[in-house]
């Protein structure tokens, strides 16, 4: 991509944006893979009855009937709105995102500089007919702060207007927001990994090791080993264990419409779940 200026410092900062991979289109594909896997393994909402009395439901707020096609639509719409987002002027941006109390002077200068570079590069890419999601990654979102509640509300209205399940839309948007901010560390590490499949394989091995260690602790308990401390350790590990993801082949993304995305090429659920091998 041609550079809009010959300034050395600007060029250095611009290069850091352009080397920030994965780009948004690829990161979204990784996120979409995770969401589809979770949708396949999600436990349905169940109503519990006893003697004709409704005792309530399980997973009443987290379960959705979102189809893979609808999840794909969510991904496409998010990318579309990121590509068409109008970055405000520097003065408007400064008013909307003032210096935080915990943000030092040098950090603020870095933030402003990143915004200036991101804005200039964005204008250059758009003018050249390119798509921002093919040129920039997570740093662009953080520099521009474009993933705002206002933008999310616009995307949400767009998707619900297409009659996509509201619970599924909210879950998809919330998960993406947490992946962007890093609030959900487990998902964020996968989404922004430079090699999604390798990161997923590493996580699977770590999970298998954790399960093996927990089994060994349980066996030790049954044999009369360290009782109380072993129980505490096992319970703590059980409470913190995140769900096991399904590894899906992450094919190269051809375009931002995600039209070439396929979820059917990955291994089976049994291949991906260490517990199913027992």
PDB file of C-alpha atoms in Angstrom:
ATOM      1  CA  UNK A   1       0.000   0.000   0.000  1.00  0.00           C
ATOM      2  CA  UNK A   2       1.357   3.397  -0.935  1.00  0.00           C
ATOM      3  CA  UNK A   3       2.097   5.732   1.968  1.00  0.00           C
ATOM      4  CA  UNK A   4       0.360   9.081   2.251  1.00  0.00           C
ATOM      5  CA  UNK A   5       3.401  10.899   3.578  1.00  0.00           C
ATOM      6  CA  UNK A   6       7.210  10.760   3.512  1.00  0.00           C
ATOM      7  CA  UNK A   7       7.620  11.733   7.136  1.00  0.00           C
ATOM      8  CA  UNK A   8       9.933   9.199   8.774  1.00  0.00           C
ATOM      9  CA  UNK A   9       8.184   8.995  12.122  1.00  0.00           C
ATOM     10  CA  UNK A  10       4.804   8.722  10.483  1.00  0.00           C
ATOM     11  CA  UNK A  11       6.058   5.963   8.211  1.00  0.00           C
ATOM     12  CA  UNK A  12       7.380   4.001  11.181  1.00  0.00           C
ATOM     13  CA  UNK A  13       4.091   4.240  13.003  1.00  0.00           C
ATOM     14  CA  UNK A  14       2.156   3.412   9.823  1.00  0.00           C
ATOM     15  CA  UNK A  15       4.289   0.322   9.319  1.00  0.00           C
ATOM     16  CA  UNK A  16       3.380  -0.891  12.796  1.00  0.00           C
ATOM     17  CA  UNK A  17      -0.307  -0.654  11.876  1.00  0.00           C
ATOM     18  CA  UNK A  18       0.214  -2.525   8.642  1.00  0.00           C
ATOM     19  CA  UNK A  19       2.150  -5.308  10.392  1.00  0.00           C
ATOM     20  CA  UNK A  20      -0.512  -5.713  13.067  1.00  0.00           C
ATOM     21  CA  UNK A  21      -1.884  -9.130  12.149  1.00  0.00           C
ATOM     22  CA  UNK A  22      -4.219 -10.881  11.957  1.00  0.00           C
ATOM     23  CA  UNK A  23      -6.180  -8.300  10.028  1.00  0.00           C
ATOM     24  CA  UNK A  24      -9.777  -7.734  11.094  1.00  0.00           C
ATOM     25  CA  UNK A  25     -11.291  -9.950   8.393  1.00  0.00           C
ATOM     26  CA  UNK A  26      -9.160 -12.913   9.512  1.00  0.00           C
ATOM     27  CA  UNK A  27      -9.746 -12.210  13.206  1.00  0.00           C
ATOM     28  CA  UNK A  28     -13.483 -12.149  12.573  1.00  0.00           C
ATOM     29  CA  UNK A  29     -13.279 -15.506  10.860  1.00  0.00           C
ATOM     30  CA  UNK A  30     -11.546 -16.985  13.900  1.00  0.00           C
ATOM     31  CA  UNK A  31     -14.184 -15.465  16.164  1.00  0.00           C
ATOM     32  CA  UNK A  32     -16.943 -16.816  13.930  1.00  0.00           C
ATOM     33  CA  UNK A  33     -15.422 -20.297  14.153  1.00  0.00           C
ATOM     34  CA  UNK A  34     -15.493 -20.129  17.950  1.00  0.00           C
ATOM     35  CA  UNK A  35     -19.084 -18.876  18.029  1.00  0.00           C
ATOM     36  CA  UNK A  36     -20.272 -21.605  15.673  1.00  0.00           C
ATOM     37  CA  UNK A  37     -18.547 -24.257  17.773  1.00  0.00           C
ATOM     38  CA  UNK A  38     -20.138 -22.928  20.945  1.00  0.00           C
ATOM     39  CA  UNK A  39     -23.562 -22.839  19.290  1.00  0.00           C
ATOM     40  CA  UNK A  40     -23.216 -26.497  18.299  1.00  0.00           C
ATOM     41  CA  UNK A  41     -22.313 -27.552  21.856  1.00  0.00           C
ATOM     42  CA  UNK A  42     -24.720 -25.238  23.711  1.00  0.00           C
ATOM     43  CA  UNK A  43     -27.167 -26.929  26.068  1.00  0.00           C
ATOM     44  CA  UNK A  44     -30.780 -26.150  25.094  1.00  0.00           C
ATOM     45  CA  UNK A  45     -33.123 -24.265  27.377  1.00  0.00           C
ATOM     46  CA  UNK A  46     -35.026 -26.776  29.500  1.00  0.00           C
ATOM     47  CA  UNK A  47     -38.224 -26.191  31.473  1.00  0.00           C
ATOM     48  CA  UNK A  48     -38.434 -28.256  34.660  1.00  0.00           C
ATOM     49  CA  UNK A  49     -41.854 -29.487  35.814  1.00  0.00           C
ATOM     50  CA  UNK A  50     -42.932 -31.422  38.893  1.00  0.00           C
ATOM     51  CA  UNK A  51     -46.513 -32.473  39.571  1.00  0.00           C
ATOM     52  CA  UNK A  52     -47.677 -29.983  36.987  1.00  0.00           C
ATOM     53  CA  UNK A  53     -45.763 -27.113  38.595  1.00  0.00           C
ATOM     54  CA  UNK A  54     -43.205 -25.109  36.612  1.00  0.00           C
ATOM     55  CA  UNK A  55     -39.953 -25.133  38.590  1.00  0.00           C
ATOM     56  CA  UNK A  56     -38.135 -22.808  36.199  1.00  0.00           C
ATOM     57  CA  UNK A  57     -35.682 -23.145  33.328  1.00  0.00           C
ATOM     58  CA  UNK A  58     -31.971 -23.732  32.870  1.00  0.00           C
ATOM     59  CA  UNK A  59     -29.872 -21.386  30.723  1.00  0.00           C
ATOM     60  CA  UNK A  60     -32.831 -19.016  30.201  1.00  0.00           C
ATOM     61  CA  UNK A  61     -30.633 -16.062  29.222  1.00  0.00           C
ATOM     62  CA  UNK A  62     -27.659 -17.612  27.439  1.00  0.00           C
ATOM     63  CA  UNK A  63     -29.323 -20.053  25.056  1.00  0.00           C
ATOM     64  CA  UNK A  64     -30.284 -18.916  21.581  1.00  0.00           C
ATOM     65  CA  UNK A  65     -31.597 -20.521  18.431  1.00  0.00           C
ATOM     66  CA  UNK A  66     -29.135 -18.683  16.202  1.00  0.00           C
ATOM     67  CA  UNK A  67     -28.269 -20.644  13.073  1.00  0.00           C
ATOM     68  CA  UNK A  68     -24.850 -20.781  11.448  1.00  0.00           C
ATOM     69  CA  UNK A  69     -26.185 -18.663   8.603  1.00  0.00           C
ATOM     70  CA  UNK A  70     -27.302 -16.008  11.083  1.00  0.00           C
ATOM     71  CA  UNK A  71     -23.932 -16.038  12.846  1.00  0.00           C
ATOM     72  CA  UNK A  72     -22.304 -15.594   9.451  1.00  0.00           C
ATOM     73  CA  UNK A  73     -24.597 -12.635   8.813  1.00  0.00           C
ATOM     74  CA  UNK A  74     -23.556 -11.114  12.166  1.00  0.00           C
ATOM     75  CA  UNK A  75     -19.898 -11.324  11.135  1.00  0.00           C
ATOM     76  CA  UNK A  76     -20.553  -9.771   7.734  1.00  0.00           C
ATOM     77  CA  UNK A  77     -22.559  -6.880   9.143  1.00  0.00           C
ATOM     78  CA  UNK A  78     -19.912  -6.066  11.750  1.00  0.00           C
ATOM     79  CA  UNK A  79     -17.198  -5.944   9.086  1.00  0.00           C
ATOM     80  CA  UNK A  80     -19.423  -3.841   6.839  1.00  0.00           C
ATOM     81  CA  UNK A  81     -19.974  -1.217   9.517  1.00  0.00           C
ATOM     82  CA  UNK A  82     -16.305  -1.119  10.490  1.00  0.00           C
ATOM     83  CA  UNK A  83     -15.446  -0.484   6.848  1.00  0.00           C
ATOM     84  CA  UNK A  84     -17.993   2.323   6.533  1.00  0.00           C
ATOM     85  CA  UNK A  85     -17.360   3.908   9.935  1.00  0.00           C
ATOM     86  CA  UNK A  86     -16.608   7.612   9.637  1.00  0.00           C
ATOM     87  CA  UNK A  87     -13.701   8.486  11.908  1.00  0.00           C
ATOM     88  CA  UNK A  88     -14.335  11.865  13.588  1.00  0.00           C
ATOM     89  CA  UNK A  89     -11.970  14.812  13.402  1.00  0.00           C
ATOM     90  CA  UNK A  90      -9.183  14.971  15.957  1.00  0.00           C
ATOM     91  CA  UNK A  91     -10.968  17.633  17.994  1.00  0.00           C
ATOM     92  CA  UNK A  92     -14.219  15.628  18.041  1.00  0.00           C
ATOM     93  CA  UNK A  93     -12.336  12.464  18.969  1.00  0.00           C
ATOM     94  CA  UNK A  94     -10.528  14.258  21.819  1.00  0.00           C
ATOM     95  CA  UNK A  95     -13.854  15.453  23.230  1.00  0.00           C
ATOM     96  CA  UNK A  96     -15.425  12.030  22.916  1.00  0.00           C
ATOM     97  CA  UNK A  97     -12.408  10.238  24.398  1.00  0.00           C
ATOM     98  CA  UNK A  98     -10.690  12.628  26.833  1.00  0.00           C
ATOM     99  CA  UNK A  99      -7.534  11.740  28.727  1.00  0.00           C
ATOM    100  CA  UNK A 100      -8.293   9.190  31.430  1.00  0.00           C
ATOM    101  CA  UNK A 101      -7.267   9.773  35.021  1.00  0.00           C
ATOM    102  CA  UNK A 102      -4.949   6.760  34.873  1.00  0.00           C
ATOM    103  CA  UNK A 103      -3.459   7.843  31.515  1.00  0.00           C
ATOM    104  CA  UNK A 104      -0.128   9.624  31.840  1.00  0.00           C
ATOM    105  CA  UNK A 105       1.025  12.485  29.613  1.00  0.00           C
ATOM    106  CA  UNK A 106       3.307  10.331  27.463  1.00  0.00           C
ATOM    107  CA  UNK A 107       0.622   7.678  27.117  1.00  0.00           C
ATOM    108  CA  UNK A 108      -1.821  10.351  25.962  1.00  0.00           C
ATOM    109  CA  UNK A 109       0.635  11.555  23.346  1.00  0.00           C
ATOM    110  CA  UNK A 110       0.954   7.973  22.107  1.00  0.00           C
ATOM    111  CA  UNK A 111      -2.832   7.642  21.914  1.00  0.00           C
ATOM    112  CA  UNK A 112      -3.221  10.876  19.972  1.00  0.00           C
ATOM    113  CA  UNK A 113      -0.390   9.951  17.609  1.00  0.00           C
ATOM    114  CA  UNK A 114      -1.904   6.521  16.965  1.00  0.00           C
ATOM    115  CA  UNK A 115      -5.260   8.145  16.239  1.00  0.00           C
ATOM    116  CA  UNK A 116      -3.724  10.585  13.760  1.00  0.00           C
ATOM    117  CA  UNK A 117      -1.926   7.808  11.922  1.00  0.00           C
ATOM    118  CA  UNK A 118      -4.962   5.518  11.909  1.00  0.00           C
ATOM    119  CA  UNK A 119      -7.176   8.316  10.597  1.00  0.00           C
ATOM    120  CA  UNK A 120      -4.746   9.225   7.815  1.00  0.00           C
ATOM    121  CA  UNK A 121      -4.274   5.581   6.786  1.00  0.00           C
ATOM    122  CA  UNK A 122      -8.011   4.982   6.886  1.00  0.00           C
ATOM    123  CA  UNK A 123      -8.652   7.914   4.557  1.00  0.00           C
ATOM    124  CA  UNK A 124      -5.945   6.693   2.196  1.00  0.00           C
ATOM    125  CA  UNK A 125      -7.272   3.126   2.045  1.00  0.00           C
ATOM    126  CA  UNK A 126     -10.870   4.277   1.557  1.00  0.00           C
ATOM    127  CA  UNK A 127      -9.899   6.721  -1.179  1.00  0.00           C
ATOM    128  CA  UNK A 128      -8.012   3.919  -2.942  1.00  0.00           C
ATOM    129  CA  UNK A 129     -11.119   1.726  -2.884  1.00  0.00           C
ATOM    130  CA  UNK A 130      -9.757  -0.708  -0.293  1.00  0.00           C
ATOM    131  CA  UNK A 131     -11.470  -2.209   2.720  1.00  0.00           C
ATOM    132  CA  UNK A 132     -10.139  -1.277   6.145  1.00  0.00           C
ATOM    133  CA  UNK A 133     -10.729  -4.763   7.514  1.00  0.00           C
ATOM    134  CA  UNK A 134      -8.243  -6.145   4.988  1.00  0.00           C
ATOM    135  CA  UNK A 135      -5.462  -3.742   5.999  1.00  0.00           C
ATOM    136  CA  UNK A 136      -5.717  -3.286   9.759  1.00  0.00           C
ATOM    137  CA  UNK A 137      -5.999  -5.354  12.912  1.00  0.00           C
ATOM    138  CA  UNK A 138      -6.792  -4.890  16.582  1.00  0.00           C
ATOM    139  CA  UNK A 139      -4.569  -1.834  16.939  1.00  0.00           C
ATOM    140  CA  UNK A 140      -6.742   0.102  14.494  1.00  0.00           C
ATOM    141  CA  UNK A 141      -9.848  -0.531  16.601  1.00  0.00           C
ATOM    142  CA  UNK A 142      -8.084   0.565  19.770  1.00  0.00           C
ATOM    143  CA  UNK A 143      -6.500   3.633  18.179  1.00  0.00           C
ATOM    144  CA  UNK A 144      -9.738   4.958  16.687  1.00  0.00           C
ATOM    145  CA  UNK A 145     -12.044   3.726  19.473  1.00  0.00           C
ATOM    146  CA  UNK A 146     -14.490   3.045  16.675  1.00  0.00           C
ATOM    147  CA  UNK A 147     -16.017   0.036  18.443  1.00  0.00           C
ATOM    148  CA  UNK A 148     -18.295   2.276  20.491  1.00  0.00           C
ATOM    149  CA  UNK A 149     -21.673   1.554  22.052  1.00  0.00           C
ATOM    150  CA  UNK A 150     -23.206   3.764  19.385  1.00  0.00           C
ATOM    151  CA  UNK A 151     -21.725   1.641  16.607  1.00  0.00           C
ATOM    152  CA  UNK A 152     -22.804  -1.545  18.373  1.00  0.00           C
ATOM    153  CA  UNK A 153     -26.358  -0.197  18.655  1.00  0.00           C
ATOM    154  CA  UNK A 154     -26.404   0.551  14.927  1.00  0.00           C
ATOM    155  CA  UNK A 155     -25.155  -2.959  14.123  1.00  0.00           C
ATOM    156  CA  UNK A 156     -27.646  -4.508  16.535  1.00  0.00           C
ATOM    157  CA  UNK A 157     -30.542  -2.647  14.925  1.00  0.00           C
ATOM    158  CA  UNK A 158     -29.322  -3.709  11.477  1.00  0.00           C
ATOM    159  CA  UNK A 159     -29.203  -7.384  12.475  1.00  0.00           C
ATOM    160  CA  UNK A 160     -32.485  -7.449  14.374  1.00  0.00           C
ATOM    161  CA  UNK A 161     -34.039  -5.713  11.372  1.00  0.00           C
ATOM    162  CA  UNK A 162     -33.022  -8.820   9.434  1.00  0.00           C
ATOM    163  CA  UNK A 163     -35.004 -10.883  11.986  1.00  0.00           C
ATOM    164  CA  UNK A 164     -32.002 -12.524  13.589  1.00  0.00           C
ATOM    165  CA  UNK A 165     -32.560 -13.821  17.121  1.00  0.00           C
ATOM    166  CA  UNK A 166     -31.952 -10.978  19.592  1.00  0.00           C
ATOM    167  CA  UNK A 167     -30.262 -13.203  22.171  1.00  0.00           C
ATOM    168  CA  UNK A 168     -27.871 -14.490  19.537  1.00  0.00           C
ATOM    169  CA  UNK A 169     -27.135 -10.981  18.261  1.00  0.00           C
ATOM    170  CA  UNK A 170     -26.400  -9.679  21.754  1.00  0.00           C
ATOM    171  CA  UNK A 171     -24.176 -12.658  22.560  1.00  0.00           C
ATOM    172  CA  UNK A 172     -22.240 -12.269  19.305  1.00  0.00           C
ATOM    173  CA  UNK A 173     -21.713  -8.526  19.756  1.00  0.00           C
ATOM    174  CA  UNK A 174     -20.811  -8.859  23.442  1.00  0.00           C
ATOM    175  CA  UNK A 175     -18.284 -11.587  22.698  1.00  0.00           C
ATOM    176  CA  UNK A 176     -16.661  -9.568  19.912  1.00  0.00           C
ATOM    177  CA  UNK A 177     -16.451  -6.495  22.147  1.00  0.00           C
ATOM    178  CA  UNK A 178     -14.700  -8.542  24.837  1.00  0.00           C
ATOM    179  CA  UNK A 179     -12.344 -10.028  22.261  1.00  0.00           C
ATOM    180  CA  UNK A 180     -11.443  -6.536  21.026  1.00  0.00           C
ATOM    181  CA  UNK A 181     -10.870  -5.144  24.513  1.00  0.00           C
ATOM    182  CA  UNK A 182      -9.172  -8.278  25.834  1.00  0.00           C
ATOM    183  CA  UNK A 183     -11.717  -8.562  28.655  1.00  0.00           C
ATOM    184  CA  UNK A 184     -12.293 -12.210  27.702  1.00  0.00           C
ATOM    185  CA  UNK A 185      -8.688 -13.365  27.692  1.00  0.00           C
ATOM    186  CA  UNK A 186      -9.405 -16.906  26.493  1.00  0.00           C
ATOM    187  CA  UNK A 187     -11.344 -15.807  23.413  1.00  0.00           C
ATOM    188  CA  UNK A 188      -9.141 -12.776  22.736  1.00  0.00           C
ATOM    189  CA  UNK A 189      -5.968 -14.863  22.612  1.00  0.00           C
ATOM    190  CA  UNK A 190      -7.529 -17.141  19.996  1.00  0.00           C
ATOM    191  CA  UNK A 191      -9.118 -14.404  17.910  1.00  0.00           C
ATOM    192  CA  UNK A 192      -5.930 -12.323  17.659  1.00  0.00           C
ATOM    193  CA  UNK A 193      -3.542 -15.249  17.337  1.00  0.00           C
ATOM    194  CA  UNK A 194      -1.379 -15.107  14.242  1.00  0.00           C
ATOM    195  CA  UNK A 195      -1.968 -18.851  13.821  1.00  0.00           C
ATOM    196  CA  UNK A 196      -5.459 -19.805  14.965  1.00  0.00           C
ATOM    197  CA  UNK A 197      -5.121 -23.554  14.468  1.00  0.00           C
ATOM    198  CA  UNK A 198      -1.784 -23.703  16.287  1.00  0.00           C
ATOM    199  CA  UNK A 199      -3.176 -21.689  19.207  1.00  0.00           C
ATOM    200  CA  UNK A 200      -6.197 -23.974  19.389  1.00  0.00           C
ATOM    201  CA  UNK A 201      -4.014 -27.100  19.313  1.00  0.00           C
ATOM    202  CA  UNK A 202      -1.861 -25.711  22.133  1.00  0.00           C
ATOM    203  CA  UNK A 203      -4.937 -24.976  24.214  1.00  0.00           C
ATOM    204  CA  UNK A 204      -6.259 -28.481  23.631  1.00  0.00           C
ATOM    205  CA  UNK A 205      -3.006 -29.992  24.877  1.00  0.00           C
ATOM    206  CA  UNK A 206      -3.088 -27.763  27.955  1.00  0.00           C
ATOM    207  CA  UNK A 207      -6.667 -28.836  28.653  1.00  0.00           C
ATOM    208  CA  UNK A 208      -5.785 -32.521  28.289  1.00  0.00           C
ATOM    209  CA  UNK A 209      -2.900 -32.049  30.712  1.00  0.00           C
ATOM    210  CA  UNK A 210      -5.182 -30.290  33.198  1.00  0.00           C
ATOM    211  CA  UNK A 211      -7.756 -33.095  32.989  1.00  0.00           C
ATOM    212  CA  UNK A 212      -5.045 -35.698  33.505  1.00  0.00           C
ATOM    213  CA  UNK A 213      -3.698 -33.904  36.567  1.00  0.00           C
ATOM    214  CA  UNK A 214      -7.191 -33.554  38.014  1.00  0.00           C
ATOM    215  CA  UNK A 215      -7.823 -37.265  37.479  1.00  0.00           C
ATOM    216  CA  UNK A 216      -4.564 -38.085  39.257  1.00  0.00           C
ATOM    217  CA  UNK A 217      -5.585 -35.895  42.201  1.00  0.00           C
ATOM    218  CA  UNK A 218      -8.949 -37.651  42.380  1.00  0.00           C
ATOM    219  CA  UNK A 219      -7.238 -41.036  42.322  1.00  0.00           C
ATOM    220  CA  UNK A 220      -4.976 -39.909  45.138  1.00  0.00           C
ATOM    221  CA  UNK A 221      -8.037 -38.908  47.156  1.00  0.00           C
ATOM    222  CA  UNK A 222      -9.625 -42.308  46.640  1.00  0.00           C
ATOM    223  CA  UNK A 223      -6.419 -43.942  47.832  1.00  0.00           C
ATOM    224  CA  UNK A 224      -6.394 -41.849  51.018  1.00  0.00           C
ATOM    225  CA  UNK A 225      -3.830 -39.209  50.081  1.00  0.00           C
ATOM    226  CA  UNK A 226      -3.776 -35.510  51.056  1.00  0.00           C
ATOM    227  CA  UNK A 227      -7.467 -35.008  51.684  1.00  0.00           C
ATOM    228  CA  UNK A 228      -8.477 -31.400  52.323  1.00  0.00           C
ATOM    229  CA  UNK A 229      -5.810 -29.624  50.250  1.00  0.00           C
ATOM    230  CA  UNK A 230      -6.345 -31.972  47.317  1.00  0.00           C
ATOM    231  CA  UNK A 231     -10.113 -31.413  47.432  1.00  0.00           C
ATOM    232  CA  UNK A 232      -9.653 -27.619  47.451  1.00  0.00           C
ATOM    233  CA  UNK A 233      -7.222 -27.769  44.530  1.00  0.00           C
ATOM    234  CA  UNK A 234      -9.521 -29.984  42.488  1.00  0.00           C
ATOM    235  CA  UNK A 235     -12.603 -27.857  43.147  1.00  0.00           C
ATOM    236  CA  UNK A 236     -10.788 -24.618  42.281  1.00  0.00           C
ATOM    237  CA  UNK A 237      -9.574 -26.078  39.002  1.00  0.00           C
ATOM    238  CA  UNK A 238     -13.030 -27.330  38.168  1.00  0.00           C
ATOM    239  CA  UNK A 239     -14.613 -23.938  38.780  1.00  0.00           C
ATOM    240  CA  UNK A 240     -12.159 -22.063  36.581  1.00  0.00           C
ATOM    241  CA  UNK A 241     -12.106 -24.441  33.633  1.00  0.00           C
ATOM    242  CA  UNK A 242     -13.311 -22.649  30.489  1.00  0.00           C
ATOM    243  CA  UNK A 243     -15.330 -24.562  27.879  1.00  0.00           C
ATOM    244  CA  UNK A 244     -13.425 -26.723  25.414  1.00  0.00           C
ATOM    245  CA  UNK A 245     -13.390 -25.271  21.917  1.00  0.00           C
ATOM    246  CA  UNK A 246     -13.896 -27.236  18.735  1.00  0.00           C
ATOM    247  CA  UNK A 247     -10.910 -26.940  16.365  1.00  0.00           C
ATOM    248  CA  UNK A 248     -12.080 -25.982  12.894  1.00  0.00           C
ATOM    249  CA  UNK A 249      -9.867 -25.574   9.859  1.00  0.00           C
ATOM    250  CA  UNK A 250      -9.289 -21.840   9.420  1.00  0.00           C
ATOM    251  CA  UNK A 251      -9.332 -21.442   5.646  1.00  0.00           C
ATOM    252  CA  UNK A 252      -7.862 -18.291   4.026  1.00  0.00           C
ATOM    253  CA  UNK A 253     -10.479 -15.565   3.859  1.00  0.00           C
ATOM    254  CA  UNK A 254     -11.128 -14.491   0.291  1.00  0.00           C
ATOM    255  CA  UNK A 255     -13.196 -11.406   0.982  1.00  0.00           C
ATOM    256  CA  UNK A 256     -14.903  -9.475   3.773  1.00  0.00           C
ATOM    257  CA  UNK A 257     -18.294 -10.932   2.920  1.00  0.00           C
ATOM    258  CA  UNK A 258     -17.063 -14.251   4.369  1.00  0.00           C
ATOM    259  CA  UNK A 259     -18.843 -15.934   1.472  1.00  0.00           C
ATOM    260  CA  UNK A 260     -16.180 -18.649   1.286  1.00  0.00           C
ATOM    261  CA  UNK A 261     -16.343 -19.510   4.955  1.00  0.00           C
ATOM    262  CA  UNK A 262     -17.154 -23.143   5.690  1.00  0.00           C
ATOM    263  CA  UNK A 263     -17.722 -24.779   9.037  1.00  0.00           C
ATOM    264  CA  UNK A 264     -18.118 -28.315   7.720  1.00  0.00           C
ATOM    265  CA  UNK A 265     -14.450 -29.154   7.129  1.00  0.00           C
ATOM    266  CA  UNK A 266     -13.358 -29.503  10.737  1.00  0.00           C
ATOM    267  CA  UNK A 267     -13.005 -32.659  12.826  1.00  0.00           C
ATOM    268  CA  UNK A 268     -15.891 -34.165  14.745  1.00  0.00           C
ATOM    269  CA  UNK A 269     -16.859 -33.224  18.262  1.00  0.00           C
ATOM    270  CA  UNK A 270     -15.398 -36.479  19.540  1.00  0.00           C
ATOM    271  CA  UNK A 271     -12.025 -35.619  18.002  1.00  0.00           C
ATOM    272  CA  UNK A 272     -11.911 -32.323  19.812  1.00  0.00           C
ATOM    273  CA  UNK A 273     -13.086 -33.254  23.308  1.00  0.00           C
ATOM    274  CA  UNK A 274     -10.502 -35.053  25.456  1.00  0.00           C
ATOM    275  CA  UNK A 275     -13.247 -36.310  27.762  1.00  0.00           C
ATOM    276  CA  UNK A 276     -14.919 -38.218  24.944  1.00  0.00           C
ATOM    277  CA  UNK A 277     -11.884 -40.472  24.563  1.00  0.00           C
ATOM    278  CA  UNK A 278     -12.407 -42.052  28.006  1.00  0.00           C
TER     279      UNK A 278
END
